[in-house]
Tab-separated table of C-alpha atoms and ligand atoms in Angstrom:
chain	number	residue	atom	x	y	z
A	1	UNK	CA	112.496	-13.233	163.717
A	2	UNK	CA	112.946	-16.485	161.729
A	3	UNK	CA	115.069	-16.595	158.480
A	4	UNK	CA	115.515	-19.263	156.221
A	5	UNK	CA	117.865	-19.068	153.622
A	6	UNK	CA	118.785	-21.248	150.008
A	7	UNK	CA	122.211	-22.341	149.922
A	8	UNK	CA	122.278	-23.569	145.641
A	9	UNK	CA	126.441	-23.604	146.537
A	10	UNK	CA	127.492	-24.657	142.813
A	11	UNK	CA	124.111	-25.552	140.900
A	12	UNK	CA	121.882	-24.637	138.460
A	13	UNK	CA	122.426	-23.277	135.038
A	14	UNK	CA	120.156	-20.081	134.814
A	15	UNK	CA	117.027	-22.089	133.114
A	16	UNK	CA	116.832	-24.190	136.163
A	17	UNK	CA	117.493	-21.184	138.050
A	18	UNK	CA	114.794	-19.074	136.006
A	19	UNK	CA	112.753	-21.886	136.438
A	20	UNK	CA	113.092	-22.511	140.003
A	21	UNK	CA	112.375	-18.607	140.345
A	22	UNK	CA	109.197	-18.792	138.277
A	23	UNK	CA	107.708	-21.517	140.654
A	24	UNK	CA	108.738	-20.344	143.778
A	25	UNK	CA	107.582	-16.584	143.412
A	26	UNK	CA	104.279	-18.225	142.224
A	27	UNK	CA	103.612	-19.685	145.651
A	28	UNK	CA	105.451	-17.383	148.169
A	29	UNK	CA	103.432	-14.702	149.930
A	30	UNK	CA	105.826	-12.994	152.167
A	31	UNK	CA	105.000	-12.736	156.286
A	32	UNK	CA	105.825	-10.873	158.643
A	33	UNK	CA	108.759	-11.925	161.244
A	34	UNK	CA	110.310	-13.922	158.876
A	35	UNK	CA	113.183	-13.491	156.033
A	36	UNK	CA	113.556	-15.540	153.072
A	37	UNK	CA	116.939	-15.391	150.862
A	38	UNK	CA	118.480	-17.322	148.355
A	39	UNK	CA	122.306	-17.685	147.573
A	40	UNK	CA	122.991	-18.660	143.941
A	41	UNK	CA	126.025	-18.520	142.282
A	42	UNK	CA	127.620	-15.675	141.159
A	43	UNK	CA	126.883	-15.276	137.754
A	44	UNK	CA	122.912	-15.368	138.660
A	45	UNK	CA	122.843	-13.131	141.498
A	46	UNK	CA	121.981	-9.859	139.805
A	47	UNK	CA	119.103	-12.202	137.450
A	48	UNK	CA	117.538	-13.741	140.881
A	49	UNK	CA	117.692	-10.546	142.220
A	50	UNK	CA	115.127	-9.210	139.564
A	51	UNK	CA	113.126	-12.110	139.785
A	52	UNK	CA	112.725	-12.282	143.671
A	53	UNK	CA	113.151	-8.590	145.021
A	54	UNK	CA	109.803	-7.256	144.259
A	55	UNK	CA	107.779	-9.628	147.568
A	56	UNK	CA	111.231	-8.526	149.397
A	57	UNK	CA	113.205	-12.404	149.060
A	58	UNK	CA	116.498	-11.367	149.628
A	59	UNK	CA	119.422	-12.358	147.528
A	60	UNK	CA	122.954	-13.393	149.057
A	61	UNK	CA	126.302	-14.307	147.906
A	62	UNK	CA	127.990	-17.438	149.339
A	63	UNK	CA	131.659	-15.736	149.553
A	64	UNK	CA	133.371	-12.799	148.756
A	65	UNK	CA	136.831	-11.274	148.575
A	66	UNK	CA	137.605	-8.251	151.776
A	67	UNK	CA	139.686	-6.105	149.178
A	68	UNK	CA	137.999	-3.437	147.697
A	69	UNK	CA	138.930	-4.171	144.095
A	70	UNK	CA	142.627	-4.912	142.456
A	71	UNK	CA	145.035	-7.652	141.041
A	72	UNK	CA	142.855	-10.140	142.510
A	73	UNK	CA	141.740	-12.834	139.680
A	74	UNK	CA	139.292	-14.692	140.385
A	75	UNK	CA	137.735	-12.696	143.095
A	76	UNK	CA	134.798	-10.659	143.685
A	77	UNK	CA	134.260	-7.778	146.174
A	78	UNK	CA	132.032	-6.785	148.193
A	79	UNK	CA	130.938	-3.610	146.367
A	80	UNK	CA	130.466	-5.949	143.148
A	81	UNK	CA	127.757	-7.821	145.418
A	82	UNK	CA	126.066	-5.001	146.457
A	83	UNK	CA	125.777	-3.010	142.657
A	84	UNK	CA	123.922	-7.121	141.789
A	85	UNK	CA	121.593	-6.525	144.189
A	86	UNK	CA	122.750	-8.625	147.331
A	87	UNK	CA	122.127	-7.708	151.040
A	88	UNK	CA	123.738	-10.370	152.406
A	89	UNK	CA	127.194	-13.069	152.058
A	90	UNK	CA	127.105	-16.507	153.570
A	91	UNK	CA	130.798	-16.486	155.126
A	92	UNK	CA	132.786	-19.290	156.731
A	93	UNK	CA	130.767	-22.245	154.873
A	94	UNK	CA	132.732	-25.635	155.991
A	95	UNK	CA	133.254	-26.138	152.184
A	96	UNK	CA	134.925	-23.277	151.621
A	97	UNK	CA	136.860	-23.600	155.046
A	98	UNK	CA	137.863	-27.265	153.813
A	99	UNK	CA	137.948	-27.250	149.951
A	100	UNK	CA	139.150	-23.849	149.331
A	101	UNK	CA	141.599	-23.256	152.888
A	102	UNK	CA	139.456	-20.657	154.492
A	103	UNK	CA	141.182	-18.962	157.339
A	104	UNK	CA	139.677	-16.920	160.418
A	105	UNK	CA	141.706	-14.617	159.572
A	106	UNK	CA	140.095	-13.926	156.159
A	107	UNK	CA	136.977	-14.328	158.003
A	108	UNK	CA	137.906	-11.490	160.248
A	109	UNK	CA	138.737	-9.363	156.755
A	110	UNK	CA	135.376	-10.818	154.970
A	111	UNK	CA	133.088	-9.807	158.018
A	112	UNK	CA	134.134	-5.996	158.579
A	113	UNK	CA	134.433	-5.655	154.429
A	114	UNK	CA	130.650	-7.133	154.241
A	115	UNK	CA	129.394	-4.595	156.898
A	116	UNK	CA	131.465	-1.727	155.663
A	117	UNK	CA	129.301	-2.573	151.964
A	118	UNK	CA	125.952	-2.754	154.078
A	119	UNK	CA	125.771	-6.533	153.730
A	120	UNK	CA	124.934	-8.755	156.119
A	121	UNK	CA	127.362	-11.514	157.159
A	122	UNK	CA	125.328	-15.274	157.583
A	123	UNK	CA	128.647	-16.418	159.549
A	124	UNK	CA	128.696	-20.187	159.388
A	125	UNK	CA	130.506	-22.696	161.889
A	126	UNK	CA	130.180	-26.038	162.771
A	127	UNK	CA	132.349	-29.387	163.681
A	128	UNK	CA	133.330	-32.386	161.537
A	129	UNK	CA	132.682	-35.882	163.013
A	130	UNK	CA	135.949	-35.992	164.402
A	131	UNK	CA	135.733	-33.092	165.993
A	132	UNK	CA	132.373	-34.344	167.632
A	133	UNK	CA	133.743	-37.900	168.617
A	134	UNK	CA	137.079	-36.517	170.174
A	135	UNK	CA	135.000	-34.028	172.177
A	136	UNK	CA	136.107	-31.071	170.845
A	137	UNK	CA	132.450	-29.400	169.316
A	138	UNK	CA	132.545	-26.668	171.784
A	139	UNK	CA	135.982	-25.728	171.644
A	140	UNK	CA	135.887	-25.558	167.567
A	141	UNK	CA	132.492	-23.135	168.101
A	142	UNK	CA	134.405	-21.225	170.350
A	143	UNK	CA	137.495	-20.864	168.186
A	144	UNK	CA	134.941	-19.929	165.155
A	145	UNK	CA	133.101	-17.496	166.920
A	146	UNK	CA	136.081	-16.090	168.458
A	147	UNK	CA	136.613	-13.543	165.499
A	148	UNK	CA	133.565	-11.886	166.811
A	149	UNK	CA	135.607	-10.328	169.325
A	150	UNK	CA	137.230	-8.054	166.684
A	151	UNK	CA	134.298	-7.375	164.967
A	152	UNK	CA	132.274	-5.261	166.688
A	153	UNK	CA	129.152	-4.217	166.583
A	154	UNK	CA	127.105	-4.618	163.286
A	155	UNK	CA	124.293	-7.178	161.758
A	156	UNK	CA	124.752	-10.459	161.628
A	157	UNK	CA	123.338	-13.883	161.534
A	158	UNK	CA	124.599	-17.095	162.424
A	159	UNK	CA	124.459	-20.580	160.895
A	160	UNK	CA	125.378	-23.648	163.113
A	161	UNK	CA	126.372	-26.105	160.158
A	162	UNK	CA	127.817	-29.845	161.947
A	163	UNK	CA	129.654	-30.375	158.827
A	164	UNK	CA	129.235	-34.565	158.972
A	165	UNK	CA	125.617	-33.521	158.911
A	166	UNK	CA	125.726	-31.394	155.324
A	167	UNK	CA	124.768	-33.263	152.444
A	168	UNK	CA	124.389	-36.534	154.212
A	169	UNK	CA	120.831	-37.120	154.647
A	170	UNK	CA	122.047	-37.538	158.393
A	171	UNK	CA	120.835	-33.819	160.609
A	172	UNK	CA	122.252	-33.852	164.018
A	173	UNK	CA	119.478	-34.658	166.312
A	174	UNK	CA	117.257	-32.269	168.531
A	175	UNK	CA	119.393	-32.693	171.893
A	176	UNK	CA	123.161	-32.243	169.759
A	177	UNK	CA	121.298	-28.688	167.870
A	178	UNK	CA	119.925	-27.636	171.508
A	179	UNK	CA	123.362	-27.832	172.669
A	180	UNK	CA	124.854	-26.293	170.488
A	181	UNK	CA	122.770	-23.662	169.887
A	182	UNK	CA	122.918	-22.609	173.275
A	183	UNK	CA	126.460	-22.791	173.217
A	184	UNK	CA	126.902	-20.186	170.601
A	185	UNK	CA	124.466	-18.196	172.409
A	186	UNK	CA	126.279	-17.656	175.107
A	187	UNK	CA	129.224	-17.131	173.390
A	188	UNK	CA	127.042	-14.690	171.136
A	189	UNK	CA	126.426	-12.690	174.926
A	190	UNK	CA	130.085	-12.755	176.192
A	191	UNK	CA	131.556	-11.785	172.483
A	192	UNK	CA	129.007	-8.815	171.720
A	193	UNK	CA	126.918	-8.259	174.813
A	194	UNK	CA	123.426	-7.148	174.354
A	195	UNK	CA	123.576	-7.549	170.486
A	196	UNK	CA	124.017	-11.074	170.911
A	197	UNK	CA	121.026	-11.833	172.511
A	198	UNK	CA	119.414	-10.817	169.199
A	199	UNK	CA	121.046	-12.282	166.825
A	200	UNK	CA	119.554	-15.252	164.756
A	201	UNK	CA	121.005	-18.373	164.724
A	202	UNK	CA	119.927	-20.739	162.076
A	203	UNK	CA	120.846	-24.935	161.654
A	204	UNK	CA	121.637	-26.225	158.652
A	205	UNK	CA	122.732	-29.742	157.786
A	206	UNK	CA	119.954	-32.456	155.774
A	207	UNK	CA	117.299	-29.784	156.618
A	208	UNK	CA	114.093	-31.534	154.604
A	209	UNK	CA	110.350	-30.168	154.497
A	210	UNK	CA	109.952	-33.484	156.692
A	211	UNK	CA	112.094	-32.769	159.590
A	212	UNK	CA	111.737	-28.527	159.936
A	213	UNK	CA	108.788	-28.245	162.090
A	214	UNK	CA	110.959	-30.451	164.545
A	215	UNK	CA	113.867	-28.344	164.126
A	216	UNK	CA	112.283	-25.035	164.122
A	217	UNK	CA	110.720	-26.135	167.877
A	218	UNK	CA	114.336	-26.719	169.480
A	219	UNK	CA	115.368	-23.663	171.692
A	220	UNK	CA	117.089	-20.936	170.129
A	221	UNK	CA	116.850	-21.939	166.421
A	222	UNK	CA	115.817	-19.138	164.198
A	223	UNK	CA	115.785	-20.843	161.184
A	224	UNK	CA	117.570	-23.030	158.463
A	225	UNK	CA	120.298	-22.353	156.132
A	226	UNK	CA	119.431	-25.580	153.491
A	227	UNK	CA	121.406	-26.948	150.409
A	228	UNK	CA	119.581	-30.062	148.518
A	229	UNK	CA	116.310	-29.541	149.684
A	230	UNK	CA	116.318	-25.706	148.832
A	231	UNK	CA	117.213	-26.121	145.148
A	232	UNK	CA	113.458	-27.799	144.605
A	233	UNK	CA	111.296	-25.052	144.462
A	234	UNK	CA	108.295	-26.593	146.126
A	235	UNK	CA	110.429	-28.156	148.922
A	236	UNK	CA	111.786	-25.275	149.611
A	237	UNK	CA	108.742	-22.867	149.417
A	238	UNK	CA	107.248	-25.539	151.937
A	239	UNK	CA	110.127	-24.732	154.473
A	240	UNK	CA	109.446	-21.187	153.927
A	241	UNK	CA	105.671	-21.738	154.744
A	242	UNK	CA	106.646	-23.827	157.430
A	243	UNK	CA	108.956	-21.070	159.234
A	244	UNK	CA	105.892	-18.657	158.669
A	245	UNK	CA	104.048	-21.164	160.642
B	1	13P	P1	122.351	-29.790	152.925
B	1	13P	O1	121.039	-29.149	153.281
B	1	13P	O2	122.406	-30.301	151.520
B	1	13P	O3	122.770	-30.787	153.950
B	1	13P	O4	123.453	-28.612	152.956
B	1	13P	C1	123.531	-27.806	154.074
B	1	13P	C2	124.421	-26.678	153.781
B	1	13P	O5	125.620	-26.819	153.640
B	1	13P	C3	123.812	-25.347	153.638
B	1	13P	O6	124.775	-24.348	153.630
């Protein structure tokens, strides 16, 4: 199965949105084997959700709280996703772990809360450049996957994010993905056996119509989770034809 998935993180007003909606459902004719979502901002998930739902795009969050409701300004649970019409919540995105103090420990909370609502967690790691230059890539995944082990068994997806690669024009290149893709792999197969050989693991990071087909061809990547490029319809209803081969 391939997925690719928009990341808008904190863009469009709802006529670019209802625009971008308009021209992408215009051109996309779902396929089989592959998934297509999109992850606007909260206020427009339930209004994307109308637009895209009916050829089966599938609408995710890009966070979430793990508390079922309460005293929690601000936040917004899991259940609220679901009754908007989301199937899935992008977890563990380097901006949030950065910008907004994300801890694996919430992660932990925000994974079994998403599958306990029937969502699917798109569970996002990745190194920053120092990180990569001090050699310590592998050990990071490791750490970030390493909440698996508590999780059990349930859907999920994964999204291998380098984060000096996100919004830089500058992807990591087809030998540094391979790597690391395999790396979570394995981890995927030690931290939930059998399961893990099935679960998708997508690259994101300067992901451009230009540069997919190359990506998409690397061992073990399922797919792309994309920011800039997906919030142009055309470019990113080209990556979605491009997945769908
Ligand atoms: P860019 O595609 O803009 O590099 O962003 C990647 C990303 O962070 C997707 O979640």
């Amino acid at each position: 199965m391939r997925c690719v998935v928009a990341n808008w993180k904190m863009n469009m007003l709802w006529q670019e949105a209802a625009s971008f909606c308009e021209a992408f459902m215009g051109g996309y004719t779902p396929a089989e084997g592959v998934q297509t979502a999109i992850a606007p901002p909260f206020p427009w998930l339930a209004r994307t959700s109308q637009e895209v739902r009916s050829k089966g795009v599938r609408v995710f969050a890009q966070n979430a709280h793990f508390e079922e409701k309460g005293a929690y300004t601000g936040e917004v649970s899991m259940a609220m996703l679901r009754d908007a019409g989301c199937t899935g919540v992008i977890l563990g995105h380097s901006e949030r772990r950065t910008l907004f103090g994300e801890t694996d420990e919430a992660l932990t909370r925000k994974l079994a809360a998403a599958r306990s609502h029937g969502l699917l967690p798109l569970l996002c790691v990745g190194e920053t450049l120092h990180e990569r230059d001090t050699e310590q890539t592998f050990a990071v995944l490791k750490r970030q996957l390493g909440i698996l082990a508590e999780a059990g068994a349930g859907p999920l997806w994964i999204a291998y994010e380098p984060v000096w690669a996100i919004g830089t024009g500058r992807r990591a290149d087809a030998n540094q993905i391979r790597e690391a893709h395999q790396f979570i792999r394995e981890e995927l197969r030690v931290l939930m056996g059998e399961a893990g050989e099935m679960t998708p693991i997508l690259y994101g990071g300067s992901v451009t119509p230009e540069t997919f087909d190359e990506i998409l061809a690397i061992p073990e990547v399922a797919g792309g989770l994309v920011g800039g490029a997906s919030l142009d319809p055309g470019k990113f209803l080209s990556l979605v034809q491009t997945a769908q081969g």
